[in-house]
GROMACS .gro file of C-alpha atoms in nm:
model
  119
    1UNK     CA    1   0.000   0.000   0.000
    2UNK     CA    2   0.134   0.340  -0.098
    3UNK     CA    3   0.072   0.600   0.172
    4UNK     CA    4   0.092   0.972   0.097
    5UNK     CA    5   0.056   1.229   0.376
    6UNK     CA    6  -0.007   1.591   0.279
    7UNK     CA    7  -0.029   1.879   0.527
    8UNK     CA    8  -0.187   2.200   0.402
    9UNK     CA    9  -0.124   2.535   0.573
   10UNK     CA   10   0.093   2.380   0.847
   11UNK     CA   11   0.385   2.142   0.902
   12UNK     CA   12   0.284   1.800   1.031
   13UNK     CA   13   0.469   1.664   1.334
   14UNK     CA   14   0.643   1.329   1.317
   15UNK     CA   15   0.417   1.191   1.592
   16UNK     CA   16   0.113   1.276   1.379
   17UNK     CA   17   0.269   1.107   1.076
   18UNK     CA   18   0.351   0.799   1.284
   19UNK     CA   19  -0.007   0.783   1.410
   20UNK     CA   20  -0.137   0.799   1.053
   21UNK     CA   21   0.101   0.523   0.939
   22UNK     CA   22   0.000   0.299   1.229
   23UNK     CA   23  -0.373   0.349   1.176
   24UNK     CA   24  -0.358   0.300   0.800
   25UNK     CA   25  -0.136  -0.010   0.825
   26UNK     CA   26  -0.385  -0.169   1.069
   27UNK     CA   27  -0.655  -0.132   0.805
   28UNK     CA   28  -0.478  -0.392   0.591
   29UNK     CA   29  -0.613  -0.660   0.825
   30UNK     CA   30  -0.971  -0.568   0.736
   31UNK     CA   31  -0.930  -0.544   0.358
   32UNK     CA   32  -0.637  -0.683   0.163
   33UNK     CA   33  -0.709  -0.503  -0.165
   34UNK     CA   34  -0.584  -0.158  -0.059
   35UNK     CA   35  -0.368  -0.016  -0.337
   36UNK     CA   36  -0.314   0.349  -0.249
   37UNK     CA   37  -0.399   0.573   0.045
   38UNK     CA   38  -0.374   0.951   0.047
   39UNK     CA   39  -0.422   1.144   0.372
   40UNK     CA   40  -0.474   1.519   0.347
   41UNK     CA   41  -0.456   1.726   0.664
   42UNK     CA   42  -0.564   2.089   0.664
   43UNK     CA   43  -0.643   2.369   0.906
   44UNK     CA   44  -0.928   2.617   0.862
   45UNK     CA   45  -0.990   2.874   1.137
   46UNK     CA   46  -1.068   2.660   1.443
   47UNK     CA   47  -1.122   2.329   1.260
   48UNK     CA   48  -0.865   2.058   1.197
   49UNK     CA   49  -0.968   1.855   0.892
   50UNK     CA   50  -0.850   1.509   0.788
   51UNK     CA   51  -0.944   1.363   0.451
   52UNK     CA   52  -0.859   1.012   0.333
   53UNK     CA   53  -0.878   0.898  -0.028
   54UNK     CA   54  -0.827   0.523  -0.041
   55UNK     CA   55  -0.804   0.340  -0.372
   56UNK     CA   56  -0.901  -0.024  -0.351
   57UNK     CA   57  -0.874  -0.297  -0.610
   58UNK     CA   58  -1.229  -0.233  -0.734
   59UNK     CA   59  -1.348   0.082  -0.558
   60UNK     CA   60  -1.247   0.420  -0.415
   61UNK     CA   61  -1.333   0.533  -0.062
   62UNK     CA   62  -1.330   0.903   0.031
   63UNK     CA   63  -1.391   1.009   0.391
   64UNK     CA   64  -1.358   1.347   0.558
   65UNK     CA   65  -1.364   1.434   0.929
   66UNK     CA   66  -1.313   1.756   1.119
   67UNK     CA   67  -1.263   1.816   1.490
   68UNK     CA   68  -1.062   2.031   1.726
   69UNK     CA   69  -0.734   1.840   1.669
   70UNK     CA   70  -0.577   1.640   1.390
   71UNK     CA   71  -0.517   1.346   1.624
   72UNK     CA   72  -0.886   1.322   1.705
   73UNK     CA   73  -0.977   1.356   1.336
   74UNK     CA   74  -0.744   1.069   1.245
   75UNK     CA   75  -0.892   0.849   1.520
   76UNK     CA   76  -1.246   0.918   1.399
   77UNK     CA   77  -1.165   0.860   1.035
   78UNK     CA   78  -0.977   0.536   1.113
   79UNK     CA   79  -1.283   0.402   1.295
   80UNK     CA   80  -1.511   0.494   1.004
   81UNK     CA   81  -1.269   0.337   0.755
   82UNK     CA   82  -1.259   0.016   0.956
   83UNK     CA   83  -1.639  -0.016   0.940
   84UNK     CA   84  -1.649   0.074   0.571
   85UNK     CA   85  -1.374  -0.173   0.475
   86UNK     CA   86  -1.540  -0.455   0.670
   87UNK     CA   87  -1.864  -0.387   0.485
   88UNK     CA   88  -1.689  -0.379   0.146
   89UNK     CA   89  -1.507  -0.703   0.220
   90UNK     CA   90  -1.836  -0.867   0.315
   91UNK     CA   91  -1.991  -0.753  -0.011
   92UNK     CA   92  -1.692  -0.877  -0.207
   93UNK     CA   93  -1.695  -1.221  -0.044
   94UNK     CA   94  -2.074  -1.251  -0.050
   95UNK     CA   95  -2.097  -1.326  -0.419
   96UNK     CA   96  -1.981  -1.670  -0.519
   97UNK     CA   97  -1.984  -1.772  -0.879
   98UNK     CA   98  -2.059  -2.142  -0.888
   99UNK     CA   99  -2.037  -2.336  -1.205
  100UNK     CA  100  -2.363  -2.442  -1.359
  101UNK     CA  101  -2.209  -2.771  -1.464
  102UNK     CA  102  -2.159  -2.867  -1.101
  103UNK     CA  103  -2.537  -2.860  -1.049
  104UNK     CA  104  -2.613  -3.086  -1.347
  105UNK     CA  105  -2.609  -3.450  -1.248
  106UNK     CA  106  -2.489  -3.682  -1.525
  107UNK     CA  107  -2.730  -3.969  -1.604
  108UNK     CA  108  -2.639  -4.307  -1.465
  109UNK     CA  109  -2.628  -4.632  -1.664
  110UNK     CA  110  -2.957  -4.750  -1.513
  111UNK     CA  111  -3.134  -4.436  -1.635
  112UNK     CA  112  -2.998  -4.482  -1.985
  113UNK     CA  113  -3.097  -4.853  -1.996
  114UNK     CA  114  -3.451  -4.786  -1.871
  115UNK     CA  115  -3.526  -4.537  -2.147
  116UNK     CA  116  -3.709  -4.689  -2.441
  117UNK     CA  117  -3.672  -4.548  -2.784
  118UNK     CA  118  -3.929  -4.578  -3.059
  119UNK     CA  119  -3.758  -4.610  -3.394
   0.00000   0.00000   0.00000
């Protein structure tokens, strides 16, 4: 998984970056098809905003959270991502494509012998 962290209008601390790496790496256990993850942190007036754009093997997830600190925003967004990824994995594993030929039972020799043909 490629992880990109972008901080807009401020410089992100290493502890914040480490928290983001830890939280995003834990999400691999819930969904193994994560290709790319982009985390955008920004500050507007009194709000700290965290946005995550996660590209999966067959979908894209975009979530945005704001709170009074970036740490809290990351915690909230990680919890929401966990629920979302579990749901997507359940949908992905729910569909099973069974072969139609497995359902067809071949005729036995007794069935073939009991059939009478009018020629």
